[in-house]
Short mmCIF file of C-alpha atoms and ligand atoms in Angstrom, two decimals:
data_model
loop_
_atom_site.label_atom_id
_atom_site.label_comp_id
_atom_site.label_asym_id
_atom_site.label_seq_id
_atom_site.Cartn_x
_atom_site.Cartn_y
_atom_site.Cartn_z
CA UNK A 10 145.13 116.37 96.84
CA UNK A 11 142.74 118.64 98.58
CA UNK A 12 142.69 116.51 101.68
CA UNK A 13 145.91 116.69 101.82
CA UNK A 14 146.05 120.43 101.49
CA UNK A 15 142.96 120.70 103.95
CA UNK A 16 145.14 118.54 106.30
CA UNK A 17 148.39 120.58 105.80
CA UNK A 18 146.23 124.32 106.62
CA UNK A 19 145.21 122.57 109.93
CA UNK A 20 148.43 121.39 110.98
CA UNK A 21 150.04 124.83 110.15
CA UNK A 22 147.45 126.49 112.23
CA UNK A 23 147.46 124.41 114.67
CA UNK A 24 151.02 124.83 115.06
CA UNK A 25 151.24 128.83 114.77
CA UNK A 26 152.54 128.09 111.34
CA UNK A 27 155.88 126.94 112.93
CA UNK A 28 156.42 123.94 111.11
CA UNK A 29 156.84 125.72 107.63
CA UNK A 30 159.28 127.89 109.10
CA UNK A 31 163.11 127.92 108.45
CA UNK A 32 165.33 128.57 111.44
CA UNK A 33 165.49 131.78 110.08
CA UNK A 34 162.46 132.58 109.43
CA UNK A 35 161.52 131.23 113.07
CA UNK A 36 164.40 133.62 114.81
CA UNK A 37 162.83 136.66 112.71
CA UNK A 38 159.53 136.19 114.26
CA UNK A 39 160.75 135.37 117.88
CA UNK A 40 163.30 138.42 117.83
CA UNK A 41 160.56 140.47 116.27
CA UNK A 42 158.22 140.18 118.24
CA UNK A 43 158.13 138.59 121.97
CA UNK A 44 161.45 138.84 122.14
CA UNK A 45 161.94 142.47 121.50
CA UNK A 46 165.54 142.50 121.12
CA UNK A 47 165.12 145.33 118.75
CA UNK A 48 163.42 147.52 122.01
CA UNK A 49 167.22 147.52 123.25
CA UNK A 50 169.48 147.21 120.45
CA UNK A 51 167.69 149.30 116.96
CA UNK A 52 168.07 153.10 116.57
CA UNK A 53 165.40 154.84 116.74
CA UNK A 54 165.29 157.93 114.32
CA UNK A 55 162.57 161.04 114.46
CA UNK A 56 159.50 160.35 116.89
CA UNK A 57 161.00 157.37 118.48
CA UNK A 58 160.39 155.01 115.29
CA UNK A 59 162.62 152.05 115.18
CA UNK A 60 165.23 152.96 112.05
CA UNK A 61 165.09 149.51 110.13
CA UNK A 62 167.67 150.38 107.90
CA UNK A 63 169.96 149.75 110.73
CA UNK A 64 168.31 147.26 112.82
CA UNK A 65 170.38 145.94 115.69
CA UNK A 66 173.19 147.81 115.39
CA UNK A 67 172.93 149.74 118.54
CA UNK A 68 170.09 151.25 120.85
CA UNK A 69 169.53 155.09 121.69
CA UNK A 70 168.98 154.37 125.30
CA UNK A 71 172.00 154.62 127.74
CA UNK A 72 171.31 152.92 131.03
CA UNK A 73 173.59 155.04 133.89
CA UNK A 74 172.71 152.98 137.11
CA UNK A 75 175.02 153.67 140.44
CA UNK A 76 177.06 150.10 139.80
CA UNK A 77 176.99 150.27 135.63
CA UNK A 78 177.07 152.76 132.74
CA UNK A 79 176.23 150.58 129.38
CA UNK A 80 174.00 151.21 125.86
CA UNK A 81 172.73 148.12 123.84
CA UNK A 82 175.29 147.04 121.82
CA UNK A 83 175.59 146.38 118.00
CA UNK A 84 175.03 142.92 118.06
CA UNK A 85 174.66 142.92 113.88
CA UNK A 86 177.44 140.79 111.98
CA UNK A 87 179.87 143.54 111.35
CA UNK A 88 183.52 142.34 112.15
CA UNK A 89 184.57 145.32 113.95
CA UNK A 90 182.07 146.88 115.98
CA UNK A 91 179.27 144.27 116.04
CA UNK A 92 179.14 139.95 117.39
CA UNK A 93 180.34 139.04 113.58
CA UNK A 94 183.81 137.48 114.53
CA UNK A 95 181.65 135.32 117.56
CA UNK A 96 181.20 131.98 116.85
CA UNK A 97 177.65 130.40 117.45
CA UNK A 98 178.79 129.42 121.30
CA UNK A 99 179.88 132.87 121.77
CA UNK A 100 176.58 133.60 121.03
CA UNK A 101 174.53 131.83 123.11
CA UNK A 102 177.05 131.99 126.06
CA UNK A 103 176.18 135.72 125.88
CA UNK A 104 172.50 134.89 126.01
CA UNK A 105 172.19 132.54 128.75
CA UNK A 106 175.20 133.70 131.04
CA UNK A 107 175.85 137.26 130.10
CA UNK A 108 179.53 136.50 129.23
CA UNK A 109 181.13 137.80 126.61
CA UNK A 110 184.31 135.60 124.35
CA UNK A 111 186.87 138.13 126.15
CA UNK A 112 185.17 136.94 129.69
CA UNK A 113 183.75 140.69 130.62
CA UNK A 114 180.22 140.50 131.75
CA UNK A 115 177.18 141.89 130.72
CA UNK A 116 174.71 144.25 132.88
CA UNK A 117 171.95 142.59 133.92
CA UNK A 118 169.60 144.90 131.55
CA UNK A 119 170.37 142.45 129.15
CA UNK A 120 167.71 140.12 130.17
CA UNK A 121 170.23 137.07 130.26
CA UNK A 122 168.53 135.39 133.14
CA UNK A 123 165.55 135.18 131.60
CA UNK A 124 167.06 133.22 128.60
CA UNK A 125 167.88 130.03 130.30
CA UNK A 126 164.89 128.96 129.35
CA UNK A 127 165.23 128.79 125.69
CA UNK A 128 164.09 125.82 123.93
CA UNK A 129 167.69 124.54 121.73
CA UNK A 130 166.10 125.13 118.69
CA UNK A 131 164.02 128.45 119.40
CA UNK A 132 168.21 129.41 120.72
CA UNK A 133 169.47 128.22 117.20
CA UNK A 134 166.98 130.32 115.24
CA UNK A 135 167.68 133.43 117.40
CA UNK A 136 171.59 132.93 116.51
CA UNK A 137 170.74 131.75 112.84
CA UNK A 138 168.72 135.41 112.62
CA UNK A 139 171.06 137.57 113.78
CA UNK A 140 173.68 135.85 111.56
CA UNK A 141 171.45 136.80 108.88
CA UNK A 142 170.54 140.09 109.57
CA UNK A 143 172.97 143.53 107.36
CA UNK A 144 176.14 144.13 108.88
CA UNK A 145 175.71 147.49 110.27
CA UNK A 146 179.33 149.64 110.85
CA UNK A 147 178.65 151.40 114.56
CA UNK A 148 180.52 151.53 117.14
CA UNK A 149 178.81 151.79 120.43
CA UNK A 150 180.13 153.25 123.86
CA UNK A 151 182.14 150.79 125.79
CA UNK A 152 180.36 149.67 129.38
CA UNK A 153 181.88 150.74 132.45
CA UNK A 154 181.07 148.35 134.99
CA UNK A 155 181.59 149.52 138.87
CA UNK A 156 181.17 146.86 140.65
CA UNK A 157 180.95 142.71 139.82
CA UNK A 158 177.19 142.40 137.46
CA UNK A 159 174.56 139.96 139.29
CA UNK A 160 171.14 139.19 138.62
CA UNK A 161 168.72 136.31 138.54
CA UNK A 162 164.92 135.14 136.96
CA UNK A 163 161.92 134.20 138.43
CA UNK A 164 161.35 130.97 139.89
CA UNK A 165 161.51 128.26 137.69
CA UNK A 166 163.48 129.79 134.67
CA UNK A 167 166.61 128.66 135.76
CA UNK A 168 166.63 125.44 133.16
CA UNK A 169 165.59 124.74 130.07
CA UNK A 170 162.21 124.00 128.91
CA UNK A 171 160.74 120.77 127.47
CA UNK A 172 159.86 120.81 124.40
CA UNK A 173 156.98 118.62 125.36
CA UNK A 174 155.20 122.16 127.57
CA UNK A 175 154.62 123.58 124.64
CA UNK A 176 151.85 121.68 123.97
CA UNK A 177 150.59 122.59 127.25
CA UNK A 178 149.27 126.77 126.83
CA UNK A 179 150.17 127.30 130.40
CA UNK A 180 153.40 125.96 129.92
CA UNK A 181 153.93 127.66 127.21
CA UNK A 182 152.84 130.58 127.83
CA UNK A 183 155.20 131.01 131.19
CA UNK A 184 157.65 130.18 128.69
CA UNK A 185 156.74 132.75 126.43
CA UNK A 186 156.90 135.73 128.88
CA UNK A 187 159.95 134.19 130.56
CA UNK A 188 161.61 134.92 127.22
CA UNK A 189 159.91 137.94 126.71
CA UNK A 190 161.42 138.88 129.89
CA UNK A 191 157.87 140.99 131.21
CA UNK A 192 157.93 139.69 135.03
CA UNK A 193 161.36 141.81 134.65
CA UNK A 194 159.82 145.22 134.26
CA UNK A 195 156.64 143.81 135.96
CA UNK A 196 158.28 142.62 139.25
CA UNK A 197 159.32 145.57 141.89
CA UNK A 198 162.92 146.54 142.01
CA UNK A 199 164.54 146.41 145.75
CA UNK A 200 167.74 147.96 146.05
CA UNK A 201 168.05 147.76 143.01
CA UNK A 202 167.66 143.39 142.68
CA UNK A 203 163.71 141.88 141.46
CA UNK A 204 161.59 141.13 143.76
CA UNK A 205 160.68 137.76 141.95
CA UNK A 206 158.39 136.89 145.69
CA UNK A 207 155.91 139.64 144.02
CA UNK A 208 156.11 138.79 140.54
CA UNK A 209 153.91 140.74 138.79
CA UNK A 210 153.16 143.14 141.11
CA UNK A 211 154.05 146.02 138.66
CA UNK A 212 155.74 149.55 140.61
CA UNK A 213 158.79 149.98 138.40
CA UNK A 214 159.55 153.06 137.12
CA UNK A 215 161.09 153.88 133.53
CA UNK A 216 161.77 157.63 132.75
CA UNK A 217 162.30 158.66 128.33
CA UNK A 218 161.15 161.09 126.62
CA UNK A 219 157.01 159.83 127.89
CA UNK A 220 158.12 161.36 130.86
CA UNK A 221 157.49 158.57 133.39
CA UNK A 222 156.30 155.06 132.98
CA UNK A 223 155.39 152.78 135.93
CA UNK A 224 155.10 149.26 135.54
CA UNK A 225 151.39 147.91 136.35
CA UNK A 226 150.37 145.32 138.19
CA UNK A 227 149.89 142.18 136.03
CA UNK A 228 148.48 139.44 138.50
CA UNK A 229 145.43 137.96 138.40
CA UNK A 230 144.29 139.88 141.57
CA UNK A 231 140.35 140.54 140.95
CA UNK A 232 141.25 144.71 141.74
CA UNK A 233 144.84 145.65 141.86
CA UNK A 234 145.95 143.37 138.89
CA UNK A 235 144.57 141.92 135.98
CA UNK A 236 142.18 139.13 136.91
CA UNK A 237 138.59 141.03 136.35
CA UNK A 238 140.17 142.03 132.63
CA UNK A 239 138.63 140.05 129.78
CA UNK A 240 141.12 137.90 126.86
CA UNK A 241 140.23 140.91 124.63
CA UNK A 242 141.26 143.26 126.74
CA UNK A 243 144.24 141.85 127.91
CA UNK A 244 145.26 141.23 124.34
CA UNK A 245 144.66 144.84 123.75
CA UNK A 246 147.15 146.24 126.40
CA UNK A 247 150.24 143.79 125.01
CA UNK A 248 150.13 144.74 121.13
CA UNK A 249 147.92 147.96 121.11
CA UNK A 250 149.17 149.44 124.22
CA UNK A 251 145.54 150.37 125.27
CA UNK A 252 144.44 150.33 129.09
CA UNK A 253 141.03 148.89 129.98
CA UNK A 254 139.38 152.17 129.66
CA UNK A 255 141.25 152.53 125.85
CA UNK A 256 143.57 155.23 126.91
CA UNK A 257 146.95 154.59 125.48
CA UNK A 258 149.94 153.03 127.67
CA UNK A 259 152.95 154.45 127.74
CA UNK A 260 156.73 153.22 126.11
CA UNK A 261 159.03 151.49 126.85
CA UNK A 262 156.86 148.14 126.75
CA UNK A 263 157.04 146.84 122.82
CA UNK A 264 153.44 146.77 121.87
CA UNK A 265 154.30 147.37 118.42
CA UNK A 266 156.72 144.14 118.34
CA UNK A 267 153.97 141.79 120.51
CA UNK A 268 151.59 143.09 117.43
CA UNK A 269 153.16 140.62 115.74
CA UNK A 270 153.03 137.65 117.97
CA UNK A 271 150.53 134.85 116.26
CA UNK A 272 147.22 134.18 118.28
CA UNK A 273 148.47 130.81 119.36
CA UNK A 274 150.97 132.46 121.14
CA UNK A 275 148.98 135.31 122.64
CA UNK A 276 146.55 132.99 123.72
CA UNK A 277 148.91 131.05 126.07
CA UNK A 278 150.38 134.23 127.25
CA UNK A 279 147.17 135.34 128.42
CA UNK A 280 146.62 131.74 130.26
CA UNK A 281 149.99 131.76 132.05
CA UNK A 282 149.12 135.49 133.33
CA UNK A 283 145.60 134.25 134.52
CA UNK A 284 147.99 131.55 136.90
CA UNK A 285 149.90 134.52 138.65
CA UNK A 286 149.09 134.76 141.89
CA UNK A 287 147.50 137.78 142.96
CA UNK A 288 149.28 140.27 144.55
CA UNK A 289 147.43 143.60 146.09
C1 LIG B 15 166.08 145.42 128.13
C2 LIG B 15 167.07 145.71 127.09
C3 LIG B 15 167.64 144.56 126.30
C4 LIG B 15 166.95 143.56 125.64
C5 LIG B 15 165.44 143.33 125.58
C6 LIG B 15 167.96 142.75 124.99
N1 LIG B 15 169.21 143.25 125.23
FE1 LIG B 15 170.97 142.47 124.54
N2 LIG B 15 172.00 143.86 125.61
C7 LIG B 15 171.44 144.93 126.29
C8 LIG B 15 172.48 145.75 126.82
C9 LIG B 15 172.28 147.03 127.62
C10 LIG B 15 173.70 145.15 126.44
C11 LIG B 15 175.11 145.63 126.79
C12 LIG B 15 175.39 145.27 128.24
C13 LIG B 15 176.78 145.63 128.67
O1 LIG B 15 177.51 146.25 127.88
O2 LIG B 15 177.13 145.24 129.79
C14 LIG B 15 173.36 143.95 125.69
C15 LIG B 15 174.30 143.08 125.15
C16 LIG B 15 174.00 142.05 124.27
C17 LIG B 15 174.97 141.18 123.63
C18 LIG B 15 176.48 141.26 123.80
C19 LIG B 15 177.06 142.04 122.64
C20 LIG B 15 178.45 142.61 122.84
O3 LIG B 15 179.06 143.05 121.87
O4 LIG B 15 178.95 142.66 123.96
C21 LIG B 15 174.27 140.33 122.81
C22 LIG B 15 174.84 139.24 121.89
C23 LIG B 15 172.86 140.66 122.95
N3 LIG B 15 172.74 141.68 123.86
C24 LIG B 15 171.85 140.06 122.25
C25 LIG B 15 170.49 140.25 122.51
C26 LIG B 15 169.42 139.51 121.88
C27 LIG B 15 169.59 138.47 120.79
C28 LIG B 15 168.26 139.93 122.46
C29 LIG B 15 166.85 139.39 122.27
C30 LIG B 15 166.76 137.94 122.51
C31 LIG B 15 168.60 140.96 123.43
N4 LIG B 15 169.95 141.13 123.42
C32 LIG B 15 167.67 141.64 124.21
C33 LIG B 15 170.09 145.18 126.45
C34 LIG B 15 169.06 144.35 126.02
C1 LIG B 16 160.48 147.26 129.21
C2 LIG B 16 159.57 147.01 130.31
C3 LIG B 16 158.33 146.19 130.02
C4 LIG B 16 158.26 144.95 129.44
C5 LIG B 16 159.39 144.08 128.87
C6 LIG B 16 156.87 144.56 129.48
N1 LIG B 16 156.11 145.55 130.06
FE1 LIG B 16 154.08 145.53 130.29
N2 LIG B 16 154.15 147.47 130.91
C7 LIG B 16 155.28 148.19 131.21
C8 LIG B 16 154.90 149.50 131.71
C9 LIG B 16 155.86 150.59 132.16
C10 LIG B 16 153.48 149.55 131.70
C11 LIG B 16 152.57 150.71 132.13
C12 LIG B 16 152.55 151.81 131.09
C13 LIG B 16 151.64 152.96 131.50
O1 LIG B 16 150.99 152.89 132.56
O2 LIG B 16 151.53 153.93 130.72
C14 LIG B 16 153.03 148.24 131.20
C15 LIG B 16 151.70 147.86 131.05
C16 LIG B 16 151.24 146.56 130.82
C17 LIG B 16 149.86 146.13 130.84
C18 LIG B 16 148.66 147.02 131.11
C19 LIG B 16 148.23 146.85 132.57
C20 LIG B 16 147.33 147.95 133.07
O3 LIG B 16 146.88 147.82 134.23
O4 LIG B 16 147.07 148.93 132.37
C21 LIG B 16 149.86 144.78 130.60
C22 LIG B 16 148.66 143.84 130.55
C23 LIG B 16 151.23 144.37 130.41
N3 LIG B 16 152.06 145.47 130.54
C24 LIG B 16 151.66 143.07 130.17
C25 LIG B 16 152.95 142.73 129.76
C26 LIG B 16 153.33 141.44 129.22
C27 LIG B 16 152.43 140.22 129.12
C28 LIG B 16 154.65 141.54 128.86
C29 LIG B 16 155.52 140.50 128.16
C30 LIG B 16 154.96 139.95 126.93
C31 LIG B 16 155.10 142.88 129.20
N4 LIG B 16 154.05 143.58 129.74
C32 LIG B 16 156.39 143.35 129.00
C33 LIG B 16 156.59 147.76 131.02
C34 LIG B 16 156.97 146.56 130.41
#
């Protein structure tokens, strides 16, 4: 009996406690954290705080952009004005294409490109979540779109991954912040499209009520990026929001949400980083 508890404790950690997880459970930690759908679509009440109460059911932030004017939508269960007559397909055809059951597109905010990626059953516990979550009654601003929506991921996130690289940290980890969409505030913006040739190479700018943010370089260049910064430190700037000197980093990156991310994962994040080429 003890052995096979002592045996059980390993597997779990070994496994980042996945395998005691329901889908559920699984899609709460992924949306919660890495995933930081909440960053978009959660109102925030006084000082910014995410308001829980009504998680999902519509962001703050309105994105006016020369070819779109859109806010994150209520994407809780309610009938009316959230996804709760869409059907699990519906769903995920949102996620990985950015189409909606009525055919309109989405903006390319919503980081649909970089969800191609999704392992099926990390997909199903992200549906099985939000299935789960309160219905929340708000009705959010239409989207105007002004011109036809485009946009594309990195290299290499165009298909989905094998379940088999998640063994591999590496693997996983590009994984990881594929889904967690970073390379898209980390990569420069030209003319408004990524840059994916200089992933990583930071320069984006995101104006709130910080003032303004500008994406850093994340590479593993030895100066410019990230490649002279130790594990600790690294982990330190995704869930505490703390440059190397300690000085606090500004929104809209969700430190708060990556808090929650288990080592495991971390850990591979911080290995697929350390493989980015370095860009000056
Ligand atoms: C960077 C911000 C951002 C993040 C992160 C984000 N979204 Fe979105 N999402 C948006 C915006 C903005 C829209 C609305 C786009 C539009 O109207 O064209 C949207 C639309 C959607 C829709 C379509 C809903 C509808 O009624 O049309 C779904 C479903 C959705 N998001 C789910 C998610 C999930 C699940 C996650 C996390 C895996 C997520 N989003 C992460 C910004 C984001
Ligand atoms: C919504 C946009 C956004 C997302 C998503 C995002 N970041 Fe950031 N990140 C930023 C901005 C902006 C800064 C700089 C803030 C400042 O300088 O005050 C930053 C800073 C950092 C830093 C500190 C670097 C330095 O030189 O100080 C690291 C490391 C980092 N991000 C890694 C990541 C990783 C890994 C992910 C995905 C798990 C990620 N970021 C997701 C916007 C984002």
């Amino acid at each position: 009996m003890v052995r096979w508890m002592l045996g059980l404790a390993a597997a779990i950690a070994l496994s980042g406690g996945a395998i005691a997880q329901t889908a559920v459970q699984r899609g709460d930690y992924l949306v919660n954290s890495i995933l930081t759908c909440g960053n978009c679509h959660t109102p925030r009440g006084p000082g910014g705080v995410f308001d829980m109460s009504r998680q999902l059911s519509g962001g703050p932030q309105t994105w006016d952009e020369p070819t779109f004017k859109v806010k994150g939508s209520n994407i809780t269960p309610d009938k009316d004005s959230g996804i709760g007559g869409w059907s699990d397909a519906d769903i995920k055809k949102a996620l990985q294409q950015g189409v909606r059951p009525n055919g309109t597109p989405l903006a390319p905010i919503m980081p649909f490109n970089f969800y191609k990626i999704f392992l099926s059953a990390d997909l199903d516990a992200v549906v099985a979540y939000l299935k789960s979550v309160p219905a929340v009654k708000n009705e959010v601003m239409p989207p105007i779109y002004k011109t036809a929506m485009q946009g594309e991921g990195p290299p290499g996130t165009d298909k989905q991954a094998n379940p088999a690289d998640m063994n591999d940290p590496v693997n996983r980890g590009f994984y990881l912040v594929t889904i967690g969409h970073c390379m898209e505030c980390h990569s420069p913006l030209v003319n408004g499209r990524h840059d994916f040739g200089n992933l990583g190479k930071g320069g984006q700018e995101f104006k709130g009520p910080w003032g303004v943010a500008v994406s850093r370089n994340i590479t593993s260049h030895r100066e410019k990026g990230i490649g002279a910064w130790t594990d600790a430190e690294i982990k330190a700037a995704i869930t505490q929001g703390k440059r190397k000197d300690g000085s606090p980093l500004k929104p809209p990156m969700g430190y708060g949400l990556y808090a929650k991310m288990t080592d495991g994962d971390l850990d591979a994040v911080v290995a697929y980083l350390r493989t980015v080429p370095p860009k000056e």
